[in-house]
PDB file of C-alpha atoms in Angstrom:
ATOM      1  CA  MET A 894      28.205 -10.675  -2.563  1.00 83.00           C
ATOM      2  CA  LEU A 895      25.677 -11.569  -5.361  1.00 86.00           C
ATOM      3  CA  GLN A 896      25.815  -8.065  -6.504  1.00 90.00           C
ATOM      4  CA  THR A 897      29.745  -7.987  -6.709  1.00 93.00           C
ATOM      5  CA  ILE A 898      29.859 -11.384  -8.517  1.00 95.00           C
ATOM      6  CA  SER A 899      27.238 -10.413 -10.995  1.00 95.00           C
ATOM      7  CA  LEU A 900      28.949  -7.058 -11.750  1.00 95.00           C
ATOM      8  CA  MET A 901      32.309  -9.049 -12.164  1.00 96.00           C
ATOM      9  CA  VAL A 902      30.670 -11.319 -14.831  1.00 96.00           C
ATOM     10  CA  ILE A 903      29.308  -8.451 -16.692  1.00 97.00           C
ATOM     11  CA  PHE A 904      32.547  -6.526 -16.683  1.00 97.00           C
ATOM     12  CA  ILE A 905      34.668  -9.442 -17.415  1.00 97.00           C
ATOM     13  CA  SER A 906      32.337 -10.933 -20.169  1.00 97.00           C
ATOM     14  CA  ALA A 907      32.305  -7.681 -21.909  1.00 97.00           C
ATOM     15  CA  PRO A 908      35.673  -7.569 -23.580  1.00 97.00           C
ATOM     16  CA  VAL A 909      35.367 -11.350 -24.292  1.00 97.00           C
ATOM     17  CA  VAL A 910      32.095 -10.741 -26.116  1.00 97.00           C
ATOM     18  CA  PHE A 911      33.687  -7.674 -28.049  1.00 98.00           C
ATOM     19  CA  VAL A 912      36.611  -9.769 -29.542  1.00 98.00           C
ATOM     20  CA  LEU A 913      34.652 -13.107 -30.041  1.00 97.00           C
ATOM     21  CA  LEU A 914      31.930 -11.363 -31.953  1.00 96.00           C
ATOM     22  CA  PHE A 915      34.445  -9.936 -34.706  1.00 96.00           C
ATOM     23  CA  PHE A 916      35.431 -13.459 -35.430  1.00 96.00           C
ATOM     24  CA  VAL A 917      32.029 -15.336 -34.794  1.00 94.00           C
ATOM     25  CA  THR A 918      28.834 -13.516 -36.117  1.00 93.00           C
ATOM     26  CA  ALA A 919      26.016 -13.946 -33.879  1.00 90.00           C
ATOM     27  CA  PRO A 920      23.707 -16.418 -35.758  1.00 90.00           C
ATOM     28  CA  TYR A 921      20.161 -14.848 -36.004  1.00 87.00           C
ATOM     29  CA  GLY A 922      18.410 -12.433 -38.425  1.00 83.00           C
ATOM     30  CA  ARG A 923      20.253 -12.219 -41.447  1.00 88.00           C
ATOM     31  CA  HIS A 924      23.048 -14.148 -40.088  1.00 90.00           C
ATOM     32  CA  PHE A 925      21.023 -17.202 -39.057  1.00 88.00           C
ATOM     33  CA  ARG A 926      22.694 -20.656 -39.909  1.00 87.00           C
ATOM     34  CA  GLY A 927      22.829 -23.944 -38.863  1.00 84.00           C
ATOM     35  CA  GLY A 928      25.246 -25.658 -36.502  1.00 85.00           C
ATOM     36  CA  TRP A 929      24.214 -23.759 -33.211  1.00 90.00           C
ATOM     37  CA  GLY A 930      21.792 -26.497 -31.910  1.00 91.00           C
ATOM     38  CA  PRO A 931      17.951 -26.485 -31.655  1.00 94.00           C
ATOM     39  CA  SER A 932      16.273 -22.964 -32.429  1.00 92.00           C
ATOM     40  CA  ILE A 933      12.770 -21.617 -31.687  1.00 94.00           C
ATOM     41  CA  SER A 934      10.698 -19.085 -33.371  1.00 93.00           C
ATOM     42  CA  ALA A 935      12.509 -15.599 -33.380  1.00 91.00           C
ATOM     43  CA  ARG A 936       9.387 -13.997 -32.009  1.00 93.00           C
ATOM     44  CA  ALA A 937       9.404 -16.290 -29.074  1.00 94.00           C
ATOM     45  CA  GLY A 938      13.241 -16.115 -28.816  1.00 94.00           C
ATOM     46  CA  TRP A 939      12.894 -12.356 -28.497  1.00 95.00           C
ATOM     47  CA  MET A 940      10.298 -12.544 -25.847  1.00 96.00           C
ATOM     48  CA  ILE A 941      11.785 -14.937 -23.700  1.00 97.00           C
ATOM     49  CA  MET A 942      15.499 -13.675 -23.470  1.00 97.00           C
ATOM     50  CA  GLU A 943      14.344 -10.017 -22.956  1.00 97.00           C
ATOM     51  CA  ALA A 944      11.649 -10.859 -20.381  1.00 97.00           C
ATOM     52  CA  PRO A 945      14.159 -10.873 -17.361  1.00 97.00           C
ATOM     53  CA  ALA A 946      15.181  -7.245 -18.343  1.00 97.00           C
ATOM     54  CA  LEU A 947      11.597  -6.423 -18.222  1.00 96.00           C
ATOM     55  CA  LEU A 948      10.808  -8.047 -14.761  1.00 97.00           C
ATOM     56  CA  VAL A 949      14.127  -8.966 -12.607  1.00 98.00           C
ATOM     57  CA  ILE A 950      14.665  -5.017 -12.103  1.00 97.00           C
ATOM     58  CA  GLY A 951      11.026  -4.572 -10.868  1.00 96.00           C
ATOM     59  CA  ILE A 952      10.922  -7.626  -8.665  1.00 97.00           C
ATOM     60  CA  THR A 953      14.146  -6.308  -7.166  1.00 97.00           C
ATOM     61  CA  VAL A 954      13.085  -2.792  -6.666  1.00 96.00           C
ATOM     62  CA  ILE A 955       9.675  -3.973  -5.149  1.00 95.00           C
ATOM     63  CA  SER A 956      11.033  -6.632  -2.935  1.00 95.00           C
ATOM     64  CA  SER A 957      13.497  -4.333  -1.347  1.00 93.00           C
ATOM     65  CA  GLY A 958      10.810  -2.479   0.486  1.00 90.00           C
ATOM     66  CA  GLN A 959      12.664   0.894  -0.388  1.00 90.00           C
ATOM     67  CA  ARG A 960      10.550   3.839  -1.547  1.00 90.00           C
ATOM     68  CA  LEU A 961      12.323   5.359  -4.441  1.00 92.00           C
ATOM     69  CA  ALA A 962      13.086   8.812  -4.724  1.00 91.00           C
ATOM     70  CA  VAL A 963      11.629  10.673  -7.735  1.00 93.00           C
ATOM     71  CA  LEU A 964      14.573  10.416 -10.104  1.00 94.00           C
ATOM     72  CA  ALA A 965      15.338   6.970  -9.219  1.00 95.00           C
ATOM     73  CA  ALA A 966      11.731   6.079 -10.026  1.00 96.00           C
ATOM     74  CA  ALA A 967      12.097   7.963 -13.166  1.00 96.00           C
ATOM     75  CA  MET A 968      15.161   5.986 -14.341  1.00 97.00           C
ATOM     76  CA  TRP A 969      13.389   2.854 -13.586  1.00 97.00           C
ATOM     77  CA  GLY A 970      10.476   3.949 -15.629  1.00 97.00           C
ATOM     78  CA  LEU A 971      12.757   4.732 -18.759  1.00 98.00           C
ATOM     79  CA  TRP A 972      14.304   1.269 -18.275  1.00 98.00           C
ATOM     80  CA  GLU A 973      10.662  -0.322 -18.167  1.00 98.00           C
ATOM     81  CA  LEU A 974       9.645   1.731 -21.280  1.00 98.00           C
ATOM     82  CA  HIS A 975      12.640   0.286 -23.401  1.00 98.00           C
ATOM     83  CA  TYR A 976      11.913  -3.265 -22.361  1.00 98.00           C
ATOM     84  CA  LEU A 977       8.232  -3.134 -22.713  1.00 97.00           C
ATOM     85  CA  TYR A 978       9.097  -2.203 -26.266  1.00 97.00           C
ATOM     86  CA  ARG A 979      11.722  -4.770 -26.809  1.00 96.00           C
ATOM     87  CA  THR A 980       9.974  -7.619 -24.812  1.00 97.00           C
ATOM     88  CA  CYS A 981       6.449  -7.197 -26.103  1.00 95.00           C
ATOM     89  CA  LEU A 982       5.976  -4.488 -28.962  1.00 95.00           C
ATOM     90  CA  PHE A 983       8.953  -5.375 -30.992  1.00 95.00           C
ATOM     91  CA  PRO A 984       8.602  -9.071 -31.338  1.00 93.00           C
ATOM     92  CA  LEU A 985       4.804  -8.698 -32.123  1.00 91.00           C
ATOM     93  CA  LEU A 986       5.634  -6.478 -34.852  1.00 90.00           C
ATOM     94  CA  MET A 987       8.296  -8.622 -36.526  1.00 86.00           C
ATOM     95  CA  ARG A 988       7.522  -9.606 -40.111  1.00 77.00           C
ATOM     96  CA  GLY A 989       8.320 -13.328 -41.260  1.00 66.00           C
ATOM     97  CA  SER A 990       6.808 -15.775 -38.740  1.00 63.00           C
ATOM     98  CA  SER A 991       9.082 -18.429 -40.042  1.00 75.00           C
ATOM     99  CA  LYS A 992      12.424 -16.879 -38.668  1.00 83.00           C
ATOM    100  CA  ARG A 993      14.360 -18.708 -36.234  1.00 89.00           C
ATOM    101  CA  PHE A 994      16.631 -17.973 -33.217  1.00 91.00           C
ATOM    102  CA  PRO A 995      19.103 -20.300 -31.795  1.00 94.00           C
ATOM    103  CA  LEU A 996      18.087 -21.491 -28.332  1.00 95.00           C
ATOM    104  CA  LEU A 997      21.641 -21.111 -27.069  1.00 95.00           C
ATOM    105  CA  LEU A 998      21.855 -17.448 -27.712  1.00 95.00           C
ATOM    106  CA  VAL A 999      18.299 -17.095 -26.082  1.00 96.00           C
ATOM    107  CA  VAL A1000      19.944 -18.741 -22.851  1.00 97.00           C
ATOM    108  CA  PHE A1001      22.986 -16.640 -22.841  1.00 96.00           C
ATOM    109  CA  ALA A1002      20.964 -13.397 -23.267  1.00 97.00           C
ATOM    110  CA  PHE A1003      18.440 -14.575 -20.492  1.00 98.00           C
ATOM    111  CA  VAL A1004      21.310 -14.967 -17.986  1.00 97.00           C
ATOM    112  CA  PHE A1005      22.845 -11.634 -19.068  1.00 97.00           C
ATOM    113  CA  ASN A1006      19.381  -9.742 -18.598  1.00 98.00           C
ATOM    114  CA  THR A1007      18.730 -11.648 -15.238  1.00 98.00           C
ATOM    115  CA  LEU A1008      22.245 -10.406 -13.785  1.00 97.00           C
ATOM    116  CA  ASN A1009      21.908  -6.771 -15.428  1.00 98.00           C
ATOM    117  CA  GLY A1010      18.274  -6.308 -13.995  1.00 97.00           C
ATOM    118  CA  TYR A1011      19.383  -7.632 -10.681  1.00 97.00           C
ATOM    119  CA  VAL A1012      22.379  -5.265 -10.159  1.00 97.00           C
ATOM    120  CA  ASN A1013      20.585  -2.144 -11.663  1.00 98.00           C
ATOM    121  CA  GLY A1014      17.568  -2.699  -9.491  1.00 97.00           C
ATOM    122  CA  THR A1015      19.706  -3.389  -6.407  1.00 96.00           C
ATOM    123  CA  TYR A1016      21.328  -0.178  -6.951  1.00 96.00           C
ATOM    124  CA  LEU A1017      18.341   1.932  -7.796  1.00 96.00           C
ATOM    125  CA  SER A1018      16.645   0.538  -4.545  1.00 95.00           C
ATOM    126  CA  SER A1019      19.749   1.482  -2.423  1.00 92.00           C
ATOM    127  CA  PRO A1020      18.673   3.184   0.939  1.00 89.00           C
ATOM    128  CA  GLY A1021      19.099   6.952   0.646  1.00 83.00           C
ATOM    129  CA  LEU A1022      20.237   6.867  -2.937  1.00 88.00           C
ATOM    130  CA  LEU A1023      20.259  10.126  -4.715  1.00 85.00           C
ATOM    131  CA  ILE A1024      20.480  10.420  -8.387  1.00 92.00           C
ATOM    132  CA  SER A1025      21.209  13.988  -8.192  1.00 88.00           C
ATOM    133  CA  ASP A1026      22.578  15.888  -5.149  1.00 87.00           C
ATOM    134  CA  GLY A1027      20.713  19.084  -6.494  1.00 88.00           C
ATOM    135  CA  SER A1028      23.990  20.960  -7.529  1.00 94.00           C
ATOM    136  CA  PHE A1029      23.919  22.426 -10.956  1.00 95.00           C
ATOM    137  CA  ILE A1030      26.304  19.983 -12.657  1.00 96.00           C
ATOM    138  CA  SER A1031      24.711  17.167 -11.090  1.00 95.00           C
ATOM    139  CA  ASN A1032      21.223  18.345 -12.786  1.00 95.00           C
ATOM    140  CA  VAL A1033      22.762  19.107 -15.926  1.00 97.00           C
ATOM    141  CA  ARG A1034      24.316  15.563 -15.845  1.00 97.00           C
ATOM    142  CA  VAL A1035      20.884  13.994 -15.182  1.00 97.00           C
ATOM    143  CA  GLY A1036      19.000  16.210 -17.725  1.00 97.00           C
ATOM    144  CA  VAL A1037      21.458  15.478 -20.521  1.00 98.00           C
ATOM    145  CA  GLY A1038      21.359  12.018 -19.818  1.00 98.00           C
ATOM    146  CA  ILE A1039      17.778  11.747 -20.088  1.00 98.00           C
ATOM    147  CA  ALA A1040      17.741  13.517 -23.189  1.00 98.00           C
ATOM    148  CA  LEU A1041      20.111  11.349 -24.678  1.00 98.00           C
ATOM    149  CA  PHE A1042      18.114   8.382 -23.714  1.00 98.00           C
ATOM    150  CA  ALA A1043      15.116   9.831 -25.286  1.00 98.00           C
ATOM    151  CA  ALA A1044      16.853  10.529 -28.448  1.00 98.00           C
ATOM    152  CA  GLY A1045      18.396   7.047 -28.749  1.00 98.00           C
ATOM    153  CA  PHE A1046      14.983   5.479 -28.051  1.00 98.00           C
ATOM    154  CA  LEU A1047      13.420   7.543 -30.867  1.00 98.00           C
ATOM    155  CA  THR A1048      16.292   6.574 -33.233  1.00 98.00           C
ATOM    156  CA  HIS A1049      16.042   2.964 -32.167  1.00 98.00           C
ATOM    157  CA  VAL A1050      12.335   2.637 -32.638  1.00 97.00           C
ATOM    158  CA  MET A1051      12.156   4.563 -35.759  1.00 97.00           C
ATOM    159  CA  SER A1052      14.897   2.457 -37.374  1.00 97.00           C
ATOM    160  CA  ASP A1053      13.170  -0.549 -36.505  1.00 95.00           C
ATOM    161  CA  ARG A1054      10.009   0.669 -38.167  1.00 95.00           C
ATOM    162  CA  ASP A1055      12.068   1.614 -41.430  1.00 94.00           C
ATOM    163  CA  LEU A1056      13.283  -1.975 -41.447  1.00 92.00           C
ATOM    164  CA  ARG A1057       9.842  -3.286 -41.304  1.00 90.00           C
ATOM    165  CA  ARG A1058       8.739  -0.875 -44.141  1.00 89.00           C
ATOM    166  CA  LEU A1059      11.261  -2.005 -46.426  1.00 88.00           C
ATOM    167  CA  ARG A1060       9.153  -5.139 -47.604  1.00 79.00           C
ATOM    168  CA  ARG A1061       5.396  -5.742 -47.808  1.00 75.00           C
ATOM    169  CA  PRO A1062       4.137  -8.806 -45.372  1.00 69.00           C
ATOM    170  CA  ASP A1063       4.189 -11.213 -47.963  1.00 68.00           C
ATOM    171  CA  GLU A1064       7.676 -10.374 -49.278  1.00 69.00           C
ATOM    172  CA  ALA A1065      11.014 -12.003 -48.144  1.00 70.00           C
ATOM    173  CA  GLY A1066      14.577 -11.171 -48.598  1.00 77.00           C
ATOM    174  CA  TYR A1067      16.407  -7.951 -47.845  1.00 85.00           C
ATOM    175  CA  LYS A1068      16.767  -4.556 -49.193  1.00 89.00           C
ATOM    176  CA  ILE A1069      19.145  -1.635 -48.873  1.00 92.00           C
ATOM    177  CA  PRO A1070      17.603   0.663 -46.331  1.00 93.00           C
ATOM    178  CA  ARG A1071      18.017   4.536 -47.293  1.00 94.00           C
ATOM    179  CA  GLY A1072      17.209   7.840 -46.068  1.00 93.00           C
ATOM    180  CA  GLY A1073      17.829   9.486 -42.525  1.00 93.00           C
ATOM    181  CA  LEU A1074      20.708   7.903 -40.594  1.00 95.00           C
ATOM    182  CA  TRP A1075      20.607   5.099 -42.932  1.00 96.00           C
ATOM    183  CA  GLU A1076      22.751   7.261 -45.043  1.00 96.00           C
ATOM    184  CA  TYR A1077      25.442   7.335 -42.520  1.00 97.00           C
ATOM    185  CA  VAL A1078      25.487   3.930 -40.807  1.00 97.00           C
ATOM    186  CA  SER A1079      24.381   0.382 -41.399  1.00 96.00           C
ATOM    187  CA  SER A1080      22.695  -0.023 -37.979  1.00 97.00           C
ATOM    188  CA  PRO A1081      21.164   2.989 -36.677  1.00 97.00           C
ATOM    189  CA  ASN A1082      18.810   0.980 -34.621  1.00 97.00           C
ATOM    190  CA  TYR A1083      21.963  -0.130 -32.784  1.00 98.00           C
ATOM    191  CA  PHE A1084      23.291   3.363 -32.582  1.00 98.00           C
ATOM    192  CA  GLY A1085      20.169   4.460 -31.138  1.00 98.00           C
ATOM    193  CA  GLU A1086      20.275   1.601 -28.449  1.00 98.00           C
ATOM    194  CA  ILE A1087      23.879   2.756 -27.461  1.00 98.00           C
ATOM    195  CA  MET A1088      22.594   6.201 -27.194  1.00 98.00           C
ATOM    196  CA  GLU A1089      19.907   5.095 -24.857  1.00 98.00           C
ATOM    197  CA  TRP A1090      22.030   3.378 -22.466  1.00 98.00           C
ATOM    198  CA  CYS A1091      24.873   5.968 -22.655  1.00 98.00           C
ATOM    199  CA  GLY A1092      22.401   8.472 -21.524  1.00 98.00           C
ATOM    200  CA  TRP A1093      21.003   6.185 -18.929  1.00 98.00           C
ATOM    201  CA  ALA A1094      24.020   5.502 -17.152  1.00 98.00           C
ATOM    202  CA  LEU A1095      25.111   9.252 -17.609  1.00 98.00           C
ATOM    203  CA  ALA A1096      22.101   9.965 -15.536  1.00 98.00           C
ATOM    204  CA  VAL A1097      22.199   7.246 -12.951  1.00 97.00           C
ATOM    205  CA  TRP A1098      25.956   7.541 -12.703  1.00 96.00           C
ATOM    206  CA  SER A1099      26.791   4.181 -11.062  1.00 96.00           C
ATOM    207  CA  LEU A1100      28.930   1.226 -11.526  1.00 97.00           C
ATOM    208  CA  PRO A1101      26.098  -1.086 -12.573  1.00 97.00           C
ATOM    209  CA  ALA A1102      24.918   1.371 -15.293  1.00 98.00           C
ATOM    210  CA  LEU A1103      28.445   1.611 -16.382  1.00 98.00           C
ATOM    211  CA  GLY A1104      28.618  -2.060 -16.669  1.00 97.00           C
ATOM    212  CA  PHE A1105      25.566  -2.205 -18.731  1.00 98.00           C
ATOM    213  CA  VAL A1106      26.748   0.510 -21.341  1.00 98.00           C
ATOM    214  CA  VAL A1107      30.088  -1.245 -21.703  1.00 98.00           C
ATOM    215  CA  PHE A1108      28.541  -4.549 -22.364  1.00 98.00           C
ATOM    216  CA  THR A1109      26.040  -2.935 -24.795  1.00 98.00           C
ATOM    217  CA  ILE A1110      28.863  -1.416 -26.818  1.00 98.00           C
ATOM    218  CA  ALA A1111      30.849  -4.558 -26.772  1.00 98.00           C
ATOM    219  CA  ASN A1112      27.758  -6.507 -28.077  1.00 97.00           C
ATOM    220  CA  LEU A1113      26.473  -4.076 -30.625  1.00 98.00           C
ATOM    221  CA  VAL A1114      29.471  -2.709 -32.193  1.00 98.00           C
ATOM    222  CA  PRO A1115      30.913  -5.933 -33.589  1.00 97.00           C
ATOM    223  CA  ARG A1116      27.236  -6.942 -34.825  1.00 97.00           C
ATOM    224  CA  ALA A1117      26.977  -3.453 -36.666  1.00 97.00           C
ATOM    225  CA  TRP A1118      30.110  -4.213 -38.327  1.00 97.00           C
ATOM    226  CA  ALA A1119      28.962  -7.531 -39.360  1.00 96.00           C
ATOM    227  CA  ASN A1120      25.823  -6.069 -40.703  1.00 96.00           C
ATOM    228  CA  ARG A1121      27.918  -3.573 -42.817  1.00 97.00           C
ATOM    229  CA  LYS A1122      30.038  -6.405 -44.125  1.00 96.00           C
ATOM    230  CA  TRP A1123      27.104  -8.494 -45.006  1.00 96.00           C
ATOM    231  CA  TYR A1124      25.402  -5.813 -47.026  1.00 95.00           C
ATOM    232  CA  GLN A1125      28.573  -5.266 -48.756  1.00 95.00           C
ATOM    233  CA  GLU A1126      28.766  -8.704 -49.757  1.00 94.00           C
ATOM    234  CA  ASN A1127      25.177  -9.163 -50.966  1.00 94.00           C
ATOM    235  CA  PHE A1128      24.689  -5.705 -52.593  1.00 94.00           C
ATOM    236  CA  GLU A1129      26.958  -4.535 -55.276  1.00 92.00           C
ATOM    237  CA  ASP A1130      25.459  -0.845 -55.049  1.00 92.00           C
ATOM    238  CA  TYR A1131      25.588  -0.765 -51.369  1.00 95.00           C
ATOM    239  CA  PRO A1132      27.125   2.759 -50.264  1.00 94.00           C
ATOM    240  CA  ARG A1133      30.640   2.201 -49.323  1.00 92.00           C
ATOM    241  CA  GLU A1134      30.948   5.463 -47.575  1.00 93.00           C
ATOM    242  CA  ARG A1135      28.458   4.210 -44.759  1.00 96.00           C
ATOM    243  CA  LYS A1136      30.033   3.457 -41.420  1.00 97.00           C
ATOM    244  CA  SER A1137      28.989   0.545 -39.258  1.00 97.00           C
ATOM    245  CA  VAL A1138      27.256   2.308 -36.280  1.00 97.00           C
ATOM    246  CA  ILE A1139      28.917   5.536 -35.406  1.00 96.00           C
ATOM    247  CA  PRO A1140      28.484   8.286 -38.085  1.00 95.00           C
ATOM    248  CA  PHE A1141      31.617   9.377 -39.656  1.00 94.00           C
ATOM    249  CA  VAL A1142      33.513   7.338 -37.326  1.00 95.00           C
ATOM    250  CA  PHE A1143      33.049   3.646 -37.248  1.00 95.00           C
TER     251      PHE A1143
END
């Protein structure tokens, strides 16, 4: 019952979030502004809101008492790799200790990550689960999915690194990122994250994984659009041909 309710919340909230974020820009990072209630340091905010994604799936899998098949364990490992980076390393590498993050957004993200970790952990620990049935098509699906995840993870991490390198530790403000995927889209870090979870969903081939990637797209695409709009409004020389998040498309 809890699994079904959690999935319903994820699928129903995705289109709501998608539409809403085109009208109300999420107030953090370059878009941070007052009027959203109490705020905490951005570093603490990232760690707190991402922590359930790192921990809940593991608690769910371990508490199930099921021994995971090799591929299911591998997919769990990829999930944890991403969230070790997002929960621990990314916040520690952030520049600008004075940045703030609305507590309201931290709570929303905390709840979503808890539900998402639970439904995907429950699926991975399902008795007798086979990520691949051994057929050629199934093996190709898993292989392509893992490769896509790896490519997306590298894109995501390297794009974050590019943003950090734009300014020295003692510098404030923003600059136009250039080179690589930055020449094609305003938010290659979001593009990489979308690639990751599309690959993960392709490999796992489950309703919870699909729900996660649908929500990821619904959350990141309008945020990338808002980033592009912000750059255009704040930099006269910002390349107009750059798309928001999908090269040559949007």
